[in-house]
């Protein structure tokens, strides 16, 4: 479905007066506090968050999938959905593919389609956590860490093939999430598993083009419940440091044990210049893959607070980051869910951008804990939504993308085109 941009314009005209009123008030408040509102609007408009191809359908649990209807049936339709999101908010200008769920049969045609939706290709993702019908060896007992060299070689070859697909599409990074691990004490030797994995990573690293990066994603448990080879940020960092400059850590917010201080992890990665990017989602218990900001918006703000502070600091030398959502579940329309996630990310970014850095640093130096806390909470409690809406309005997106989506019955339109019981590839 291709969105007629004049519909967005007409819609915005209806909301323009109310938006103006809300924005003027916020603008004046922020200016009084010393902020450059034009610069803020530019930063917000420029901020793009990639959409994973597997988030466009329902999913998110191992126990069943309940299609909401009109799910994309092919890579082309997945791109169409991301194009739709991008037209609605001008903030989702990239798609991240998972191979082999999304094998591009004709890279030139796929690239042309992407260009027609103004989309780029974000990191490509390999998959050695499932067996495919045509493969020779099983990943039941691991892939890149496997005891059998033939299995490791097969998994390495898959990653190299994923890099090739990425090169054809203009991607610049490979994300490896390695599910390898054990379920019972004694099942494997921790040190040897690490060393075998390092050797496999090294071979994949050596196949990276000059201008590429590899992101090493960590996760404490699931699918394995006793140990995971890349279980935490320390292990990810260790691999990255051993591999070299192109290897960077990837923080998936759901991949931490409850109450982990993720913002401090972000700060440590940045300090070492080893932060590659994010998989945004939210959770209450584990890797719940819920809508970003649905559970812990303050934590999200604190993460962005570290990012904004770190990336602006002369002391930090970290490459540009890759931003992505990694969320999917059964109960909401995936496109509505993604619109909510993008909004939550941008709210956190905007709030982090209006933290009074000088005052905060001063309060920290003076050990004035109350003032430091007040400064952060003041930013977090500021309703920045009119700023986001203004950035959208000025970039040709809908003032309220979710309301527009509902009002124009876009899901119904997708169901009419694709059918009621369609399932996209993914988990
Ligand atoms: C694993 O839980 C993960 O977060 C990895 O990023 C995968 O690539 C993705 O989910 C999809 O399964
Ligand atoms: Mn992830
Ligand atoms: Mn995950």
Coordinates of C-alpha atoms and ligand atoms in Angstrom, one line a residue:
X1 CA 0.0 0.0 0.0
X2 CA 1.5 3.4 -1.0
X3 CA 0.3 6.3 1.1
X4 CA -0.9 9.4 -0.7
X5 CA 1.1 12.2 0.8
X6 CA -1.6 14.8 0.2
X7 CA -3.7 12.9 2.7
X8 CA -1.2 13.6 5.4
X9 CA -1.1 17.2 4.4
X10 CA -4.9 17.5 4.6
X11 CA -4.8 15.7 8.0
X12 CA -2.2 18.1 9.3
X13 CA -4.1 21.1 8.3
X14 CA -7.0 20.0 10.6
X15 CA -4.6 19.7 13.5
X16 CA -2.4 22.7 12.8
X17 CA -4.0 25.3 15.1
X18 CA -4.0 23.0 18.2
X19 CA -0.4 21.9 17.4
X20 CA 0.7 25.5 17.1
X21 CA -0.8 26.4 20.5
X22 CA 0.9 23.5 22.2
X23 CA 4.2 24.0 20.4
X24 CA 4.4 27.8 21.1
X25 CA 4.0 27.2 24.9
X26 CA 6.7 24.5 24.9
X27 CA 9.0 26.5 22.7
X28 CA 8.8 29.6 25.0
X29 CA 9.4 27.4 28.0
X30 CA 12.4 25.7 26.5
X31 CA 13.8 29.0 25.3
X32 CA 13.5 30.5 28.8
X33 CA 15.5 27.6 30.0
X34 CA 18.2 28.4 27.4
X35 CA 17.6 25.8 24.8
X36 CA 18.0 26.3 21.0
X37 CA 14.6 25.0 19.8
X38 CA 15.5 25.0 16.1
X39 CA 18.5 22.8 16.8
X40 CA 16.4 20.5 18.9
X41 CA 13.9 20.2 16.0
X42 CA 16.7 19.4 13.6
X43 CA 18.2 16.7 15.8
X44 CA 14.8 15.1 16.3
X45 CA 13.9 15.2 12.6
X46 CA 17.3 13.7 11.7
X47 CA 17.0 10.8 14.1
X48 CA 16.1 7.6 12.2
X49 CA 15.3 4.2 13.8
X50 CA 15.6 1.1 11.8
X51 CA 12.7 -1.4 11.7
X52 CA 13.5 -5.1 11.9
X53 CA 11.7 -7.1 9.2
X54 CA 10.5 -9.6 11.8
X55 CA 8.6 -7.0 13.8
X56 CA 5.9 -6.5 11.1
X57 CA 4.0 -9.6 12.0
X58 CA 2.6 -10.9 15.2
X59 CA 4.9 -13.1 17.3
X60 CA 6.9 -12.7 20.5
X61 CA 6.1 -16.0 22.3
X62 CA 7.1 -19.5 21.7
X63 CA 3.6 -20.8 22.2
X64 CA 1.5 -19.5 19.4
X65 CA 0.9 -16.8 16.9
X66 CA -2.4 -15.0 16.3
X67 CA -2.4 -13.1 13.1
X68 CA -4.1 -9.7 13.2
X69 CA -4.6 -9.8 9.5
X70 CA -2.9 -8.2 6.6
X71 CA 0.6 -9.3 7.7
X72 CA 3.3 -9.0 5.0
X73 CA 3.7 -12.2 3.0
X74 CA 7.0 -11.4 1.4
X75 CA 10.1 -9.2 1.7
X76 CA 8.6 -6.8 -0.7
X77 CA 5.5 -6.4 1.5
X78 CA 7.6 -6.0 4.6
X79 CA 9.4 -3.2 2.9
X80 CA 6.1 -1.7 2.0
X81 CA 5.1 -1.7 5.6
X82 CA 8.3 0.0 6.7
X83 CA 7.7 2.5 3.8
X84 CA 4.3 3.2 5.3
X85 CA 5.7 3.8 8.7
X86 CA 8.4 6.1 7.3
X87 CA 5.8 8.1 5.3
X88 CA 3.7 8.5 8.5
X89 CA 6.5 9.6 10.8
X90 CA 9.6 10.3 8.6
X91 CA 11.6 8.5 11.4
X92 CA 11.9 5.0 10.2
X93 CA 14.0 5.3 7.1
X94 CA 15.7 1.9 7.3
X95 CA 15.0 -1.8 7.4
X96 CA 17.0 -4.6 9.0
X97 CA 16.9 -8.0 7.3
X98 CA 17.2 -11.4 8.9
X99 CA 18.7 -14.1 6.7
X100 CA 17.3 -16.6 5.8
X101 CA 13.9 -15.2 6.8
X102 CA 14.3 -12.5 4.2
X103 CA 16.5 -13.7 1.4
X104 CA 16.6 -11.0 -1.3
X105 CA 16.2 -12.9 -4.6
X106 CA 16.9 -10.0 -6.8
X107 CA 19.0 -7.4 -5.0
X108 CA 18.7 -4.8 -7.7
X109 CA 14.9 -4.9 -7.7
X110 CA 14.9 -4.9 -3.9
X111 CA 17.2 -1.9 -3.8
X112 CA 15.0 0.0 -6.2
X113 CA 11.9 -0.8 -4.2
X114 CA 13.8 0.5 -1.0
X115 CA 14.7 3.7 -2.8
X116 CA 11.1 4.2 -3.8
X117 CA 10.1 4.2 -0.1
X118 CA 13.3 6.3 0.8
X119 CA 14.6 3.4 2.8
X120 CA 18.2 2.3 3.6
X121 CA 19.3 -1.2 4.6
X122 CA 20.5 -1.3 8.2
X123 CA 22.5 -4.2 9.7
X124 CA 21.9 -7.6 8.3
X125 CA 21.3 -10.4 10.8
X126 CA 22.5 -14.0 10.6
X127 CA 20.6 -16.9 12.0
X128 CA 22.3 -19.9 13.4
X129 CA 19.8 -20.4 16.1
X130 CA 17.4 -22.5 13.9
X131 CA 18.1 -25.4 11.6
X132 CA 17.1 -24.9 8.0
X133 CA 15.9 -27.7 5.8
X134 CA 18.8 -27.6 3.4
X135 CA 21.7 -27.5 5.9
X136 CA 24.0 -30.5 6.5
X137 CA 24.7 -30.2 10.2
X138 CA 22.4 -29.3 13.1
X139 CA 22.8 -26.4 15.5
X140 CA 21.2 -28.4 18.3
X141 CA 24.4 -28.2 20.3
X142 CA 25.6 -24.9 19.1
X143 CA 26.9 -23.2 16.0
X144 CA 29.9 -20.9 16.1
X145 CA 30.9 -22.5 19.4
X146 CA 30.2 -26.1 18.4
X147 CA 32.7 -28.8 19.3
X148 CA 32.6 -30.1 15.7
X149 CA 34.6 -28.0 13.3
X150 CA 32.3 -29.0 10.4
X151 CA 29.3 -27.4 12.2
X152 CA 31.3 -24.3 13.0
X153 CA 32.4 -24.0 9.4
X154 CA 28.9 -24.2 8.2
X155 CA 27.8 -21.4 10.6
X156 CA 30.8 -19.3 9.6
X157 CA 29.9 -19.8 5.9
X158 CA 26.3 -18.7 6.7
X159 CA 27.5 -15.5 8.2
X160 CA 29.8 -14.8 5.2
X161 CA 26.8 -15.4 2.9
X162 CA 24.8 -12.9 5.0
X163 CA 27.6 -10.3 4.6
X164 CA 27.4 -10.9 0.8
X165 CA 23.6 -10.3 0.8
X166 CA 24.3 -7.1 2.8
X167 CA 26.9 -5.9 0.4
X168 CA 24.5 -6.4 -2.5
X169 CA 21.9 -4.2 -0.7
X170 CA 24.2 -1.5 0.6
X171 CA 24.2 -2.6 4.3
X172 CA 27.2 -1.7 6.3
X173 CA 27.0 -4.0 9.3
X174 CA 26.4 -7.6 10.4
X175 CA 24.6 -8.3 13.7
X176 CA 25.4 -11.6 15.3
X177 CA 23.1 -12.8 18.0
X178 CA 24.5 -16.2 19.0
X179 CA 22.1 -18.4 20.9
X180 CA 24.8 -21.0 21.7
X181 CA 24.9 -22.1 25.3
X182 CA 24.1 -25.0 27.6
X183 CA 21.2 -26.2 29.6
X184 CA 23.0 -28.2 32.3
X185 CA 26.1 -27.7 34.5
X186 CA 29.0 -29.6 33.1
X187 CA 27.6 -29.8 29.6
X188 CA 30.4 -27.8 28.1
X189 CA 33.8 -26.3 29.1
X190 CA 33.2 -22.5 29.3
X191 CA 36.8 -21.6 28.3
X192 CA 36.9 -23.8 25.3
X193 CA 33.5 -22.7 24.1
X194 CA 34.7 -19.1 24.3
X195 CA 37.9 -19.9 22.4
X196 CA 36.1 -21.8 19.6
X197 CA 33.6 -18.9 19.3
X198 CA 36.4 -16.4 19.1
X199 CA 38.1 -18.4 16.4
X200 CA 34.8 -18.5 14.4
X201 CA 34.1 -14.7 15.0
X202 CA 37.6 -14.0 13.8
X203 CA 37.0 -15.8 10.5
X204 CA 33.7 -13.9 10.0
X205 CA 35.5 -10.6 11.0
X206 CA 38.1 -11.3 8.3
X207 CA 35.4 -11.5 5.7
X208 CA 34.0 -8.0 6.5
X209 CA 34.5 -5.3 3.9
X210 CA 36.7 -2.4 4.9
X211 CA 33.9 0.0 5.7
X212 CA 31.8 -2.6 7.6
X213 CA 31.2 -3.3 11.3
X214 CA 30.1 -6.4 13.2
X215 CA 27.8 -6.0 16.2
X216 CA 28.1 -8.7 18.9
X217 CA 24.7 -8.9 20.7
X218 CA 24.6 -10.5 24.2
X219 CA 21.8 -12.2 26.0
X220 CA 21.9 -13.9 29.5
X221 CA 19.6 -16.8 28.9
X222 CA 17.0 -18.2 26.5
X223 CA 17.0 -20.4 24.5
X224 CA 19.5 -22.0 26.9
X225 CA 18.9 -21.9 30.6
X226 CA 22.2 -22.7 32.2
X227 CA 24.9 -20.8 30.3
X228 CA 25.1 -18.7 27.1
X229 CA 28.4 -18.1 25.4
X230 CA 27.9 -14.4 24.8
X231 CA 25.9 -13.9 28.0
X232 CA 26.6 -10.3 29.0
X233 CA 28.2 -7.0 28.1
X234 CA 31.5 -8.0 29.5
X235 CA 31.7 -11.0 27.3
X236 CA 30.6 -9.0 24.3
X237 CA 33.2 -6.3 25.0
X238 CA 35.9 -9.0 25.5
X239 CA 35.2 -10.5 22.1
X240 CA 35.1 -7.0 20.5
X241 CA 38.4 -6.0 22.0
X242 CA 40.0 -9.2 20.8
X243 CA 38.6 -9.0 17.3
X244 CA 39.5 -5.4 16.5
X245 CA 38.2 -2.0 15.5
X246 CA 35.2 -3.2 13.4
X247 CA 33.7 -5.2 16.2
X248 CA 31.3 -3.4 18.5
X249 CA 28.8 -4.4 21.2
X250 CA 25.1 -4.4 20.7
X251 CA 22.7 -3.6 23.6
X252 CA 19.3 -5.2 23.3
X253 CA 17.4 -3.7 26.2
X254 CA 15.5 -7.0 26.9
X255 CA 18.8 -8.9 27.2
X256 CA 19.5 -8.1 30.9
X257 CA 18.5 -9.7 34.1
X258 CA 15.9 -7.7 36.1
X259 CA 17.1 -4.4 37.6
X260 CA 20.4 -4.3 35.7
X261 CA 21.7 -0.8 35.4
X262 CA 21.7 -0.7 31.6
X263 CA 22.6 3.0 31.4
X264 CA 25.8 2.3 33.2
X265 CA 26.6 -0.4 30.7
X266 CA 26.0 2.1 27.9
X267 CA 28.4 4.5 29.6
X268 CA 31.1 1.8 29.9
X269 CA 30.8 0.7 26.3
X270 CA 30.9 4.4 25.1
X271 CA 34.0 5.0 27.3
X272 CA 35.8 2.3 25.5
X273 CA 34.5 3.4 22.0
X274 CA 32.9 0.0 21.7
X275 CA 29.2 0.7 21.4
X276 CA 27.7 -0.4 18.1
X277 CA 24.0 0.1 18.6
X278 CA 20.7 -0.8 20.1
X279 CA 17.8 -3.1 19.9
X280 CA 15.1 -1.2 21.6
X281 CA 12.2 -2.9 23.4
X282 CA 10.8 -3.0 26.9
X283 CA 10.2 -5.8 29.4
X284 CA 9.0 -6.6 32.8
X285 CA 10.4 -10.1 33.4
X286 CA 12.9 -11.2 30.7
X287 CA 13.3 -10.8 26.9
X288 CA 9.6 -9.8 26.6
X289 CA 10.1 -7.7 23.4
X290 CA 7.3 -5.3 24.5
X291 CA 6.7 -1.9 23.0
X292 CA 9.5 0.5 23.8
X293 CA 8.7 2.7 26.8
X294 CA 5.7 0.6 27.8
X295 CA 7.2 -0.5 31.2
X296 CA 10.2 1.5 32.1
X297 CA 10.2 4.9 30.3
X298 CA 12.5 6.4 33.0
X299 CA 15.2 3.8 32.3
X300 CA 14.9 4.6 28.6
X301 CA 15.4 8.3 29.4
X302 CA 18.5 7.5 31.6
X303 CA 20.0 5.5 28.7
X304 CA 19.5 8.4 26.3
X305 CA 20.9 10.7 29.0
X306 CA 24.2 8.7 28.9
X307 CA 24.1 8.6 25.1
X308 CA 23.6 12.3 24.7
X309 CA 26.3 13.1 27.3
X310 CA 28.7 10.5 26.0
X311 CA 28.4 11.2 22.3
X312 CA 29.0 15.0 22.9
X313 CA 31.9 14.4 25.2
X314 CA 35.5 15.1 24.0
X315 CA 36.6 12.2 26.1
X316 CA 34.5 9.7 24.1
X317 CA 35.6 8.4 20.7
X318 CA 32.8 6.1 19.6
X319 CA 31.6 5.5 16.0
X320 CA 28.1 6.6 15.0
X321 CA 25.5 4.3 16.4
X322 CA 23.0 2.0 14.8
X323 CA 19.4 2.4 16.2
X324 CA 16.9 -0.3 15.9
X325 CA 13.7 -1.7 17.4
X326 CA 13.5 -5.4 18.3
X327 CA 10.0 -6.0 19.6
X328 CA 7.1 -8.1 18.6
X329 CA 4.1 -9.6 20.3
X330 CA 0.7 -11.0 19.8
X331 CA -1.8 -8.6 21.1
X332 CA -1.4 -5.3 19.2
X333 CA -1.3 -4.3 15.5
X334 CA 2.5 -4.5 14.7
X335 CA 2.4 -1.2 12.8
X336 CA 0.7 0.6 15.6
X337 CA 3.1 -0.9 18.0
X338 CA 6.1 0.3 16.0
X339 CA 4.6 3.8 15.8
X340 CA 4.3 3.8 19.6
X341 CA 7.9 2.5 20.0
X342 CA 9.4 5.2 17.7
X343 CA 7.5 7.8 19.6
X344 CA 8.8 6.5 23.0
X345 CA 12.4 6.5 21.7
X346 CA 12.1 10.0 20.4
X347 CA 10.5 11.3 23.6
X348 CA 13.5 9.9 25.6
X349 CA 15.9 11.4 23.1
X350 CA 14.2 14.8 23.3
X351 CA 14.1 14.7 27.1
X352 CA 17.8 13.8 27.2
X353 CA 18.6 16.7 24.9
X354 CA 17.0 19.2 27.3
X355 CA 19.0 18.1 30.4
X356 CA 20.9 21.1 31.7
X357 CA 24.4 19.5 31.3
X358 CA 26.3 22.4 32.8
X359 CA 24.2 22.5 35.9
X360 CA 24.2 18.7 36.2
X361 CA 28.0 18.6 36.0
X362 CA 28.2 21.4 38.6
X363 CA 25.9 19.5 40.9
X364 CA 27.9 16.4 40.5
X365 CA 31.2 18.2 41.3
X366 CA 29.6 19.7 44.4
X367 CA 28.1 16.4 45.5
X368 CA 24.7 18.1 45.4
X369 CA 22.7 14.9 45.0
X370 CA 19.3 16.6 45.3
X371 CA 20.0 19.1 42.6
X372 CA 21.4 16.5 40.3
X373 CA 18.3 14.4 40.7
X374 CA 16.1 17.4 40.2
X375 CA 17.8 18.3 37.0
X376 CA 17.2 14.8 35.5
X377 CA 13.7 14.6 36.7
X378 CA 12.8 18.1 35.4
X379 CA 13.8 17.0 31.9
X380 CA 12.0 13.6 32.3
X381 CA 8.8 15.3 33.4
X382 CA 8.7 17.8 30.6
X383 CA 6.1 17.0 28.1
X384 CA 8.1 17.1 24.9
X385 CA 5.4 15.6 22.6
X386 CA 4.6 19.0 20.9
X387 CA 8.3 19.2 19.9
X388 CA 8.2 15.8 18.3
X389 CA 4.9 16.6 16.5
X390 CA 6.5 19.9 15.2
X391 CA 9.5 18.0 13.9
X392 CA 7.2 15.7 12.1
X393 CA 5.0 18.5 10.7
X394 CA 8.1 20.3 9.4
X395 CA 9.4 17.1 7.7
X396 CA 6.1 16.2 6.0
X397 CA 5.1 13.5 8.4
X398 CA 1.7 13.2 10.2
X399 CA 1.4 15.3 13.3
X400 CA -0.2 12.3 15.0
X401 CA 0.8 9.2 13.0
X402 CA -1.2 6.7 15.1
X403 CA -4.4 8.7 14.9
X404 CA -3.9 9.1 11.2
X405 CA -3.4 5.4 10.8
X406 CA -6.6 4.7 12.7
X407 CA -8.6 7.4 11.0
X408 CA -7.6 6.1 7.5
X409 CA -8.3 2.5 8.4
X410 CA -4.9 1.4 7.1
X411 CA -4.9 -2.1 8.7
X412 CA -8.3 -2.8 7.0
X413 CA -6.8 -1.7 3.7
X414 CA -3.9 -4.1 4.2
X415 CA -6.3 -6.9 5.1
X416 CA -8.2 -6.2 2.0
X417 CA -5.1 -6.4 -0.1
X418 CA -3.3 -9.3 1.6
X419 CA -5.9 -11.4 3.4
X420 CA -7.1 -12.1 7.0
X421 CA -4.8 -15.0 7.8
X422 CA -1.4 -14.1 6.6
X423 CA 1.8 -14.8 8.6
X424 CA 5.1 -13.1 7.9
X425 CA 8.4 -15.0 8.3
X426 CA 10.2 -14.6 11.6
X427 CA 10.0 -16.1 15.1
Ligands
LIG1 C1 17.2 -12.7 20.3 O1 16.4 -12.7 21.4 C2 17.0 -11.4 19.5 O2 16.9 -10.3 20.3 C3 18.1 -11.2 18.4 O3 18.3 -9.9 18.1 C4 17.5 -11.9 17.3 O4 18.2 -11.6 16.1 C5 16.1 -11.3 17.3 O5 15.8 -11.4 18.7 C6 15.1 -12.0 16.5 O6 14.9 -13.3 16.9
LIG2 MN1 17.8 -8.3 19.7
LIG3 MN1 15.8 -10.7 22.1

